[in-house]
Short mmCIF file of C-alpha atoms in Angstrom, two decimals:
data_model
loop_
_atom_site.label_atom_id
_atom_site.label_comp_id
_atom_site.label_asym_id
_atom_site.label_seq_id
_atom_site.Cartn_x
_atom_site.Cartn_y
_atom_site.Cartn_z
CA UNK K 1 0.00 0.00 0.00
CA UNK K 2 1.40 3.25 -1.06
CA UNK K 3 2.20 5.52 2.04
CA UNK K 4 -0.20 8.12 3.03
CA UNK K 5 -1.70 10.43 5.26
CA UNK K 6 -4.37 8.66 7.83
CA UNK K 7 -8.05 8.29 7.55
CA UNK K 8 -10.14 11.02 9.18
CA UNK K 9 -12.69 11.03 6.88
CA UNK K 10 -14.76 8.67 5.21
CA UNK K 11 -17.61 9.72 2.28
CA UNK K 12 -19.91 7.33 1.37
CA UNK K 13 -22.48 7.30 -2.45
CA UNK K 14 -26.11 7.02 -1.52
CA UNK K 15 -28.09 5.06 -4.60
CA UNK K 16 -27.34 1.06 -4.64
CA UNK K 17 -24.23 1.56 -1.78
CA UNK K 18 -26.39 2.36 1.00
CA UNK K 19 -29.92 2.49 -0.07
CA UNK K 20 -31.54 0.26 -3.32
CA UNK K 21 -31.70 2.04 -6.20
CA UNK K 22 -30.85 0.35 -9.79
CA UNK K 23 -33.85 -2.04 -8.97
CA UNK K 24 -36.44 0.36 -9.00
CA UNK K 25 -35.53 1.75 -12.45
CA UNK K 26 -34.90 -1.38 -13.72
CA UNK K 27 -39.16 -1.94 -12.61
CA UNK K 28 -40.46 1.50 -13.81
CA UNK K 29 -38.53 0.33 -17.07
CA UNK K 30 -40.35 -3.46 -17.37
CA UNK K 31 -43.68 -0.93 -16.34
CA UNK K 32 -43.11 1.51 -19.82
CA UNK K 33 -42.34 -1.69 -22.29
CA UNK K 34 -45.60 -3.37 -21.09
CA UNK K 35 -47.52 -0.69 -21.12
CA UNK K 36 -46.43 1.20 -24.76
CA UNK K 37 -45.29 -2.05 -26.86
CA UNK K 38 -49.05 -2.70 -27.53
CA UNK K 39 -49.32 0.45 -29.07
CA UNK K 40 -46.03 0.71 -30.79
CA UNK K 41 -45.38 -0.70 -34.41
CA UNK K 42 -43.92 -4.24 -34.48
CA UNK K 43 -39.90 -4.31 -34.49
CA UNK K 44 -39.63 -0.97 -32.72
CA UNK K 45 -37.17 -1.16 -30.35
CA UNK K 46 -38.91 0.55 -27.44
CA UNK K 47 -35.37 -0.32 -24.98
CA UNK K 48 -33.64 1.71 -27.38
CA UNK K 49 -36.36 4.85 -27.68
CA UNK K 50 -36.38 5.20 -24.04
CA UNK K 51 -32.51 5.20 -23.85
CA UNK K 52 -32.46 7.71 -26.17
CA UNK K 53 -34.72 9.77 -24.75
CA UNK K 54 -32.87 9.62 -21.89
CA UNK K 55 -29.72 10.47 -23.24
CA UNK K 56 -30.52 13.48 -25.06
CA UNK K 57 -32.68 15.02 -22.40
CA UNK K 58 -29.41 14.22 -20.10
CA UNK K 59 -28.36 18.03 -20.82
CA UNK K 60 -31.14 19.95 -19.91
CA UNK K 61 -33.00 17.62 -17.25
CA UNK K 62 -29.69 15.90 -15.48
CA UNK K 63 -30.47 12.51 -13.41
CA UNK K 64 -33.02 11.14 -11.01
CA UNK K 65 -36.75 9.93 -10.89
CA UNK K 66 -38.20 12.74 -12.15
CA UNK K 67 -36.25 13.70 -15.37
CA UNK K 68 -36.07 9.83 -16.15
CA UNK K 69 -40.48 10.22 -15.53
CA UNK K 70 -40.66 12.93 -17.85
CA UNK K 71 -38.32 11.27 -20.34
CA UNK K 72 -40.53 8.01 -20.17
CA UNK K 73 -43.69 9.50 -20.63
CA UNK K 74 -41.58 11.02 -23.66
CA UNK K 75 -41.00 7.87 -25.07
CA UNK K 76 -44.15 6.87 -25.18
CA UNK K 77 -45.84 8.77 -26.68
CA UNK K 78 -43.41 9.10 -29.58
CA UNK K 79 -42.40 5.73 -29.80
CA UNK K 80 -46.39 4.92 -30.31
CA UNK K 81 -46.92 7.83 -32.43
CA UNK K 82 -49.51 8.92 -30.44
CA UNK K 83 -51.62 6.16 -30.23
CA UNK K 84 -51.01 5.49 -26.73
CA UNK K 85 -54.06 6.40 -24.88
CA UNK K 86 -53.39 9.00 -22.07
CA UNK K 87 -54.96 6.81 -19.60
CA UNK K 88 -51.53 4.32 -19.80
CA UNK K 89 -49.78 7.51 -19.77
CA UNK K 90 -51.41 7.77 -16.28
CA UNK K 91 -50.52 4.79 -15.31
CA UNK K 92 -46.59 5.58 -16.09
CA UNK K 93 -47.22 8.87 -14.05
CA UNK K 94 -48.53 6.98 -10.93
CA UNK K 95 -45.05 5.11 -10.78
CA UNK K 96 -43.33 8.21 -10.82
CA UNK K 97 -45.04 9.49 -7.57
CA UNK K 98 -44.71 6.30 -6.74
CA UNK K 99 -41.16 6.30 -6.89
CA UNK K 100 -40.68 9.42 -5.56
CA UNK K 101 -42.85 8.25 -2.69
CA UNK K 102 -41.66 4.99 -1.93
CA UNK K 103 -39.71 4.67 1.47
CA UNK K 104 -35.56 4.17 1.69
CA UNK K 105 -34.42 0.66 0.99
CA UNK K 106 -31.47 0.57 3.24
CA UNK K 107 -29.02 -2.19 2.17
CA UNK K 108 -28.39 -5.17 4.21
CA UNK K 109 -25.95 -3.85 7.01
CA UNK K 110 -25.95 -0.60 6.28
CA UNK K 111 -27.27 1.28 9.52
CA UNK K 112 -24.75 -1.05 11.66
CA UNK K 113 -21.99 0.09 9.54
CA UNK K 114 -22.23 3.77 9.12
CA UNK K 115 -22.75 3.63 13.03
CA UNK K 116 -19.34 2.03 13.69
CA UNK K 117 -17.32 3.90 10.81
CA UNK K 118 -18.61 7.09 12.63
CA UNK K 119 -17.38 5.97 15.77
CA UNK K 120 -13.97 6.33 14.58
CA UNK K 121 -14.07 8.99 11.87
CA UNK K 122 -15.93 11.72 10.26
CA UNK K 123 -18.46 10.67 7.88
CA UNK K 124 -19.98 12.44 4.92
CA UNK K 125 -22.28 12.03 2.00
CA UNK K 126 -21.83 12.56 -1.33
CA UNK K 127 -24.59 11.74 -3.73
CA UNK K 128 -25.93 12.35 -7.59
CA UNK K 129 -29.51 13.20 -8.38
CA UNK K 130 -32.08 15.33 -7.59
CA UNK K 131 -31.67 17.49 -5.05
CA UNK K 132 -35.58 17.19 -3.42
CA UNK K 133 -35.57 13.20 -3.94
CA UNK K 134 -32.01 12.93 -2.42
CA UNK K 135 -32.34 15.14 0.18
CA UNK K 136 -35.93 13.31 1.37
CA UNK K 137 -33.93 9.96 1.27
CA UNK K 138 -31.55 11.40 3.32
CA UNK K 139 -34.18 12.49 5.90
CA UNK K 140 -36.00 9.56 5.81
CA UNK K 141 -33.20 7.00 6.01
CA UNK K 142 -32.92 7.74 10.12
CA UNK K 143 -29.24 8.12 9.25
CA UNK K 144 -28.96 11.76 8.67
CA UNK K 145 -27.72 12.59 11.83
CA UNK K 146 -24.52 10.49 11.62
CA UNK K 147 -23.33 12.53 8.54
CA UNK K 148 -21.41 15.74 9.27
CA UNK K 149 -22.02 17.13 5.85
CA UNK K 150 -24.85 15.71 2.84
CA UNK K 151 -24.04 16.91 -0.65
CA UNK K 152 -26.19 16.30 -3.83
CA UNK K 153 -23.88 16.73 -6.68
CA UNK K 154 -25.16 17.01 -10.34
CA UNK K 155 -22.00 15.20 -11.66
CA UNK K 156 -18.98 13.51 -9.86
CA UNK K 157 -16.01 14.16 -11.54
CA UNK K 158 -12.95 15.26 -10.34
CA UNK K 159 -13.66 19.18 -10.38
CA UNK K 160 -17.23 18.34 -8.40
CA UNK K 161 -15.04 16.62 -5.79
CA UNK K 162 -12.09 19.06 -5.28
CA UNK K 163 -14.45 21.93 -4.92
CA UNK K 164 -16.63 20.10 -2.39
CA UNK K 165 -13.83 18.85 -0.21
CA UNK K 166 -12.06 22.07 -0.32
CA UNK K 167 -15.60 23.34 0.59
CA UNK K 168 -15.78 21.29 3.76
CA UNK K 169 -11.50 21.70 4.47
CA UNK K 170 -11.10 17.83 3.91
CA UNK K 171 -7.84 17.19 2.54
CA UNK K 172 -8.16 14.37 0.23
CA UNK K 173 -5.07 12.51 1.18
CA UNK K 174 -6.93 11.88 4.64
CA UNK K 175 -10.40 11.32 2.18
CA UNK K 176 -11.49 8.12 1.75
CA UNK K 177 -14.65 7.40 -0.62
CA UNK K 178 -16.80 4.47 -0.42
CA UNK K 179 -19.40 3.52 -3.44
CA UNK K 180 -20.31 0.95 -5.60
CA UNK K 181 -18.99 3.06 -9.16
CA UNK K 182 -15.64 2.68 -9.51
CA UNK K 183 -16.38 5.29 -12.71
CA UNK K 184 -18.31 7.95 -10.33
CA UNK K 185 -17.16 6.69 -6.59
CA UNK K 186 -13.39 6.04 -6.70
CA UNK K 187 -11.41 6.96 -9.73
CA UNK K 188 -11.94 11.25 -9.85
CA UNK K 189 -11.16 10.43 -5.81
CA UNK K 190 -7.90 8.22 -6.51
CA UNK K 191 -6.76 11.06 -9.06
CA UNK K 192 -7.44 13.99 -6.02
CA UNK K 193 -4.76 12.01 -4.23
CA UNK K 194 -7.84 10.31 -2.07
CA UNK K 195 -8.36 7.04 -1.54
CA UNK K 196 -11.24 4.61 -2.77
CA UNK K 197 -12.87 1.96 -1.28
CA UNK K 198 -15.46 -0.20 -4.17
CA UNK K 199 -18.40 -2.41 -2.79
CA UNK K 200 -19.97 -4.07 -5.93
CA UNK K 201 -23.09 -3.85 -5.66
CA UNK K 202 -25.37 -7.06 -6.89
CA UNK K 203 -21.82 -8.75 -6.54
CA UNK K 204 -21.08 -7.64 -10.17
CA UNK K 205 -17.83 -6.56 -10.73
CA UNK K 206 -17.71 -3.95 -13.15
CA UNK K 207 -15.56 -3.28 -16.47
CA UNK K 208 -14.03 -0.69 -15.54
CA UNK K 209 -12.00 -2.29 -12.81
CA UNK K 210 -9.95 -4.00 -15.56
CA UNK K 211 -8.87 -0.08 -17.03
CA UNK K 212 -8.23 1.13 -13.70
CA UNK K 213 -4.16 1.33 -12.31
CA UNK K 214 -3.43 -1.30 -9.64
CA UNK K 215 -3.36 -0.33 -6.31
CA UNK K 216 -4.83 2.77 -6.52
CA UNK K 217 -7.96 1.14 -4.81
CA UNK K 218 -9.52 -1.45 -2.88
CA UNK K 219 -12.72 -3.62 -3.30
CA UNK K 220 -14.55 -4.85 -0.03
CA UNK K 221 -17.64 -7.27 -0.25
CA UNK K 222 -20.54 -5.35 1.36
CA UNK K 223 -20.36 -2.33 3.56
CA UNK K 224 -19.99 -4.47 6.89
CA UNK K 225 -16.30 -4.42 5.55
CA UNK K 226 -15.46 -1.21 5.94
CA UNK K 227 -14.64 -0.48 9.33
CA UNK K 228 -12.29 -3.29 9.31
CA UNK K 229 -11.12 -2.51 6.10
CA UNK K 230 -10.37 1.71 8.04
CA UNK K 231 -8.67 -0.33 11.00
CA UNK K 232 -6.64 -2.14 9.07
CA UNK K 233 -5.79 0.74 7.19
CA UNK K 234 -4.43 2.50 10.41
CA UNK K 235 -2.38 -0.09 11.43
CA UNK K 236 -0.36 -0.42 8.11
CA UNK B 1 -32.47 52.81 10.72
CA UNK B 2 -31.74 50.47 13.27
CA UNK B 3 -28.11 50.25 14.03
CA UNK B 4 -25.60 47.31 12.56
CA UNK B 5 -22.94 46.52 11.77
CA UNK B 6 -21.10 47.13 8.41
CA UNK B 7 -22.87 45.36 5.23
CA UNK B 8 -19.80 42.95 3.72
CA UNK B 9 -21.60 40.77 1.21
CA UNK B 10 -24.80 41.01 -0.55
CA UNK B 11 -27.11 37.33 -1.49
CA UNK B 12 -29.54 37.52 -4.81
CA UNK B 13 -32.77 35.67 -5.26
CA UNK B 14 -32.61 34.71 -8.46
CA UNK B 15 -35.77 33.84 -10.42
CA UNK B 16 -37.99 37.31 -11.12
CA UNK B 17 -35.12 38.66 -9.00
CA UNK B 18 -32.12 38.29 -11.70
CA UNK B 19 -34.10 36.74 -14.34
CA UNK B 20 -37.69 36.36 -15.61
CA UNK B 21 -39.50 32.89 -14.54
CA UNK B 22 -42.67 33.24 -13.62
CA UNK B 23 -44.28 34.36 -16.96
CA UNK B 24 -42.84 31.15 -18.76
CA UNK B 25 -45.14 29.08 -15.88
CA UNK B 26 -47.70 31.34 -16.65
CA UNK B 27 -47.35 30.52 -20.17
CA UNK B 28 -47.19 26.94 -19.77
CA UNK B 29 -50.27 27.29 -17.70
CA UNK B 30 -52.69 28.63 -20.48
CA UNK B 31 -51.22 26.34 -23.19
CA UNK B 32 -52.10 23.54 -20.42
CA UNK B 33 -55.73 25.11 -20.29
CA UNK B 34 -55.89 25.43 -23.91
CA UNK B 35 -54.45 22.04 -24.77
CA UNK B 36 -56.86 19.83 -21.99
CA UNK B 37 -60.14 22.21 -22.42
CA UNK B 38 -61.64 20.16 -24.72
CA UNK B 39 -61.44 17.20 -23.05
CA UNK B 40 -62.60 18.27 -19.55
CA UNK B 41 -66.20 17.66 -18.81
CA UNK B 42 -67.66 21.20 -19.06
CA UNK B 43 -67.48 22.88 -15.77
CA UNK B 44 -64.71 21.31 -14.43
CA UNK B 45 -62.04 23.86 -12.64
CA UNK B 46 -59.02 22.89 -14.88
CA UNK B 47 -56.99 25.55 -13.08
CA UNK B 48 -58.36 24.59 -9.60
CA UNK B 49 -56.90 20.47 -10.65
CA UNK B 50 -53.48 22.38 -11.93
CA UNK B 51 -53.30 23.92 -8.53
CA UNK B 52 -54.50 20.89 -6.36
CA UNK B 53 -52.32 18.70 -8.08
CA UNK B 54 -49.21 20.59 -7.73
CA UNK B 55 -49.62 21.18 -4.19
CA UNK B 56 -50.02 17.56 -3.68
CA UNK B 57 -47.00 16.58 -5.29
CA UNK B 58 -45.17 19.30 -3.47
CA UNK B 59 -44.17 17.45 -0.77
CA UNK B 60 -42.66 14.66 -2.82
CA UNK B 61 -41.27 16.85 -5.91
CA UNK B 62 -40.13 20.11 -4.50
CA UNK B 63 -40.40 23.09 -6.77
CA UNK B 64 -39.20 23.21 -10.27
CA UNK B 65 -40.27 22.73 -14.04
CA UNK B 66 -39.83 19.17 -13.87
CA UNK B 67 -42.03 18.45 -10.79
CA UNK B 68 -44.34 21.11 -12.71
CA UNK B 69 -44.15 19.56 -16.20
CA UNK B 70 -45.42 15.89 -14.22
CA UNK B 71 -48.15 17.61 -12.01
CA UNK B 72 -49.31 19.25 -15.79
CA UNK B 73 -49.33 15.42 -17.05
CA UNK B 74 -50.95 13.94 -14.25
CA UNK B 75 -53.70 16.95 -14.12
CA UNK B 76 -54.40 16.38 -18.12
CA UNK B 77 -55.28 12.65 -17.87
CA UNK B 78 -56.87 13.23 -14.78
CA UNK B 79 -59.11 16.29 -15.73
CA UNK B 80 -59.91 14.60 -18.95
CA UNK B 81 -60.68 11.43 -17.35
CA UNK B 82 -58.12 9.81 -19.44
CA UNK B 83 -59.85 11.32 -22.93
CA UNK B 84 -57.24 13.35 -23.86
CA UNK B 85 -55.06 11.82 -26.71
CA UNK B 86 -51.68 11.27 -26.18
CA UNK B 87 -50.66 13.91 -28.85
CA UNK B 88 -51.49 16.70 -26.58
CA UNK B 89 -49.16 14.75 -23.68
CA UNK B 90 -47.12 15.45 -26.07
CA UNK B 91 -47.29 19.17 -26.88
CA UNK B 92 -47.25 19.47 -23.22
CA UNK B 93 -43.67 17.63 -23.05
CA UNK B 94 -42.49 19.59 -25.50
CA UNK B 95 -43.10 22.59 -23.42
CA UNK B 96 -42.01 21.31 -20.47
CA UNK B 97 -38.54 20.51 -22.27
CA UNK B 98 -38.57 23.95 -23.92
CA UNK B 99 -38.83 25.34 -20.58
CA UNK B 100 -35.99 23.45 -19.59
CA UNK B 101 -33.82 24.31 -22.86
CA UNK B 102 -34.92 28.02 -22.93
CA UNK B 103 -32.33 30.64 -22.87
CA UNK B 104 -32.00 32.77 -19.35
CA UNK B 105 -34.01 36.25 -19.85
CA UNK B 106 -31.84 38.86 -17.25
CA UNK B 107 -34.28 41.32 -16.28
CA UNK B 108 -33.16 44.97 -16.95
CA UNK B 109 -30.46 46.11 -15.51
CA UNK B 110 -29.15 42.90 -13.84
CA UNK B 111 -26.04 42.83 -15.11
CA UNK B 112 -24.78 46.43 -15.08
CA UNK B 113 -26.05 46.33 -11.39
CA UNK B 114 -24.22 43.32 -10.53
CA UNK B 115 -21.18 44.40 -12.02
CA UNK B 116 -21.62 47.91 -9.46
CA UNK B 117 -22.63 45.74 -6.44
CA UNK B 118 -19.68 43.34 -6.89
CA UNK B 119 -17.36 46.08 -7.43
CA UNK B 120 -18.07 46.96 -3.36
CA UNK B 121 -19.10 44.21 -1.39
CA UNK B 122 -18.88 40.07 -2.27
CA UNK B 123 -22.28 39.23 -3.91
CA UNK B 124 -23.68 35.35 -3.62
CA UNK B 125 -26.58 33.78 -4.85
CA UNK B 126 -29.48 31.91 -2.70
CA UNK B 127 -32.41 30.32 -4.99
CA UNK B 128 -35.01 28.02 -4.46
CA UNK B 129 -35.99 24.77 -6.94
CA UNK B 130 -34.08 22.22 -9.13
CA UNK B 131 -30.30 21.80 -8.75
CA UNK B 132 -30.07 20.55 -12.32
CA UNK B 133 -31.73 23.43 -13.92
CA UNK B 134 -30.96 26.55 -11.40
CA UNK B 135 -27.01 25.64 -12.03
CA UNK B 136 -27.38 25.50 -15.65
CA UNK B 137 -29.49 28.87 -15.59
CA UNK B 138 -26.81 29.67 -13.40
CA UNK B 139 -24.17 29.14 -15.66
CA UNK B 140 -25.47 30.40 -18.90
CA UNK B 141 -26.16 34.03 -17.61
CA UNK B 142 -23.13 35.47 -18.09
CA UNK B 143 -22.58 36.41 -14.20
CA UNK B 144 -21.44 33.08 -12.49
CA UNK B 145 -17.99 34.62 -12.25
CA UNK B 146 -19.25 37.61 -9.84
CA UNK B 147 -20.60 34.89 -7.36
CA UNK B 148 -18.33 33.72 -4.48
CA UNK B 149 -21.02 31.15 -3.64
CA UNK B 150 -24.36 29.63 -4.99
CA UNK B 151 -26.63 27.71 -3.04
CA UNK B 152 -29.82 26.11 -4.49
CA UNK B 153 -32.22 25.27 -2.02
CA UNK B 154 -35.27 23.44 -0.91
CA UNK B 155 -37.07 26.09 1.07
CA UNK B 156 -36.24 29.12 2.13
CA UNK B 157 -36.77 29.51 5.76
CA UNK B 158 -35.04 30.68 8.89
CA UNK B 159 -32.69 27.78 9.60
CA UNK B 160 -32.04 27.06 6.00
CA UNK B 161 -30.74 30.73 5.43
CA UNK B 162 -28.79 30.13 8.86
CA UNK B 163 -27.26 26.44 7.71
CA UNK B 164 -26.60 28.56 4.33
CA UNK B 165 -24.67 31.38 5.83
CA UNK B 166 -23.20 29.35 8.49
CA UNK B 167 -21.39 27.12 5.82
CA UNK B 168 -19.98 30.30 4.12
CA UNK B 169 -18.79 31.74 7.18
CA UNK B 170 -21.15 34.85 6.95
CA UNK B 171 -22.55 36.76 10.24
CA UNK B 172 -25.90 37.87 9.46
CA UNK B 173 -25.49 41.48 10.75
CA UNK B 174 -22.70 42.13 7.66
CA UNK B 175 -25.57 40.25 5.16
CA UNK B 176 -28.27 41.86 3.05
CA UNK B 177 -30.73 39.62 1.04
CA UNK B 178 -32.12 40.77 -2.49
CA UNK B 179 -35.23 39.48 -3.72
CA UNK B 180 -38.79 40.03 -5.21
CA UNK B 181 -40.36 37.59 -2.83
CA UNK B 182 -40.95 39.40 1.20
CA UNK B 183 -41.60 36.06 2.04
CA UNK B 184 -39.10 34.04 0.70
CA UNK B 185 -36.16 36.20 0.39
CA UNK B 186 -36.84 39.13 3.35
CA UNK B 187 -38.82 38.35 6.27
CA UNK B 188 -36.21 34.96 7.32
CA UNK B 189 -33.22 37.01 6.97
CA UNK B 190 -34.85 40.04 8.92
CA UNK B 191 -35.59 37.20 11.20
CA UNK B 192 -31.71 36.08 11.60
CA UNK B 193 -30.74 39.60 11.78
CA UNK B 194 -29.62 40.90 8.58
CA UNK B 195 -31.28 43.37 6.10
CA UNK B 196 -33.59 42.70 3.23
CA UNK B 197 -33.76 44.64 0.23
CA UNK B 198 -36.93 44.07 -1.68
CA UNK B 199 -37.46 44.51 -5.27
CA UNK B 200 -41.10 43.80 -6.07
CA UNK B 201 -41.77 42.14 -9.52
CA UNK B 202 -44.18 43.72 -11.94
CA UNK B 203 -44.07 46.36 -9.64
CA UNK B 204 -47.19 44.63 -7.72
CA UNK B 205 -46.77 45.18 -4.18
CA UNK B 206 -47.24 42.05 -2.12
CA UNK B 207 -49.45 41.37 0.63
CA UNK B 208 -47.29 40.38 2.82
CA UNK B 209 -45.22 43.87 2.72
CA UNK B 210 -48.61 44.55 5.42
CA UNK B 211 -47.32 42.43 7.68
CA UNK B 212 -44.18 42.93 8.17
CA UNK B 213 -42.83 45.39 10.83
CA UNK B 214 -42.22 48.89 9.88
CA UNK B 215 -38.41 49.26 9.46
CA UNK B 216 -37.18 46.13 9.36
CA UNK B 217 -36.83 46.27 5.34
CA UNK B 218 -36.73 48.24 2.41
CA UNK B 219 -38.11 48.37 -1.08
CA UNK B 220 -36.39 49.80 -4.13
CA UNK B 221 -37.79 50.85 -7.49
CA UNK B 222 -35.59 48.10 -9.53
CA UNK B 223 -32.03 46.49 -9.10
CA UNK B 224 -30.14 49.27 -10.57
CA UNK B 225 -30.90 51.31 -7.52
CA UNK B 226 -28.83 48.48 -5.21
CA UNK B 227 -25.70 50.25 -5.67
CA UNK B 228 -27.08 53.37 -4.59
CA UNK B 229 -28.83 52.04 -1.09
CA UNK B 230 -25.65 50.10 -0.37
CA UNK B 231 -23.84 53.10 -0.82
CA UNK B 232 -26.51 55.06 1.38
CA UNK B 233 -26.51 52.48 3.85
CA UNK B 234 -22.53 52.82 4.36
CA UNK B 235 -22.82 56.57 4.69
CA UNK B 236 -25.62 56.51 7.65
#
């Protein structure tokens, strides 16, 4: 392990590393192909519309529930021409609120974790999305008060993250951050000079492990590694 | 004038403040009354649904074009009992993503004034609604640069204005809040102890300016006049 400053501080991603997340796309997504592919022309590839959609709306409407709602709703109506009646169009905006309703899915071990990593260090948040849906996650998750700072972040990239750390006075070679994107989580951390700490999420490892240097992070299994992964850490 | 201390930075609402907003949800509004009339069973308060339905979905979408644009859909296939074709959805989505795409319109004045006011004191920015779309109105005026800080929040209330200012390492007695809203932008800050400078919109006095007590704020004609009561203000 390289040699480095120690641990005070430990930031941890939100969506699908401490709550669920993925999953209930994944279902709003099944919801829009059942509901528009009887009204859209055989061989259209409704998948592909809604990605799309998605994509080029990406600029003006950024991420979370309700720009991927108003992209769906998008989709279907142009993917079916029109002939979708507005009643199934109802139907797709009732998951929406639905989604935007629908209590925190803590992960398995999460609330036992964050309490012990914050027995030893200072822990923060540092999430993507919607600011409203994020921050009523946050509230709602009964964790809030274990966080000394909550940040909703329209991109993470390596600019987002200087300027919040330098924001809070967290010098990244005592930063650790802890997510399940090794794109978004660790690698804009890694090239601050932080550290990062991956926890697959659905035990998938992703690509882009393969592209990233060796070393330069660490994965763990599930979050109910990391406070042995910071102790261990401290003793090296 | 009460006495206090030295005014060292200035904070500026932003929407109908810096740059027109309202009108383009008024807009939206009568092309959503235009689009679902025919649909609605006769006598049915189309408005009164816009209204109800937006204030429902408050809670869960915050403020914002996109949480708009979905309480629009949802009130058109409700109001129309799920009659209206999808087609109109769709001139309603197109709207909705107009609104997001449209260019910022500074309101007269704004940037000369901000120019003067940053030339004096340090000038941030405090506005309400979506991260997503505030930053990228945000950054396409023109007047990012002038900003030490921008904060978009959820509400804006007593202890968010305190969290706010806290952060930035601002005393309240140095602070003076500009905005068109006495509610939003005035009375909380009056309440922390700073100054607010109102600038009513459409030059239509608010209510609220009843209510307040005498002397705790003051009203100019327009935002070019800033300058000149900061100026004032340092001379009294």
């Amino acid at each position: 392990m390289r040699s480095r400053d120690m641990v005070e501080v430990v930031g941890f991603d939100a969506d699908d590393t401490l709550w669920q997340c993925q999953d209930t796309f994944d279902d709003a997504e099944r919801l829009f192909l059942e509901t528009v592919s009887p009204y859209a022309s055989p061989g259209v590839d409704l998948k592909g519309v809604l990605r799309t959609t998605e994509l080029s709306n990406l600029a003006i409407s950024g991420y979370g529930v309700k720009a991927f709602g108003l992209s769906m709703i998008e989709a279907a109506v142009t993917s079916s021409a029109g002939a979708i009646p507005s009643r199934d169009i109802g139907i797709l905006v009732d998951r929406i609120n639905d989604m935007l309703r629908e209590p925190v899915k803590l992960l398995d071990g999460v609330a036992d974790a964050l309490h012990a990593v914050a027995q030893t260090h200072r822990i923060v948040m540092i999430t993507k999305g919607d600011l409203f849906h994020q921050t009523r996650k946050v509230q709602n998750s009964g964790l809030h008060h274990l966080f000394e700072h909550v940040k909703v972040v329209l991109e993470k990239d390596v600019s987002t993250y200087r300027a919040v750390l330098n924001e809070w006075g967290i010098s990244p070679s005592t930063f650790v951050m802890v997510g399940n994107s090794v794109r978004s989580d660790i690698l804009p951390i890694v090239e601050l000079g932080g550290f990062g700490l991956h926890i697959p999420y659905h035990v998938t490892w992703e690509h882009e492990v393969v592209d990233a240097p060796k070393g330069t992070f660490c994965t763990v299994a599930s979050i109910s590694d990391v406070a042995e992964w910071l102790a261990a850490e401290h003793q090296s």
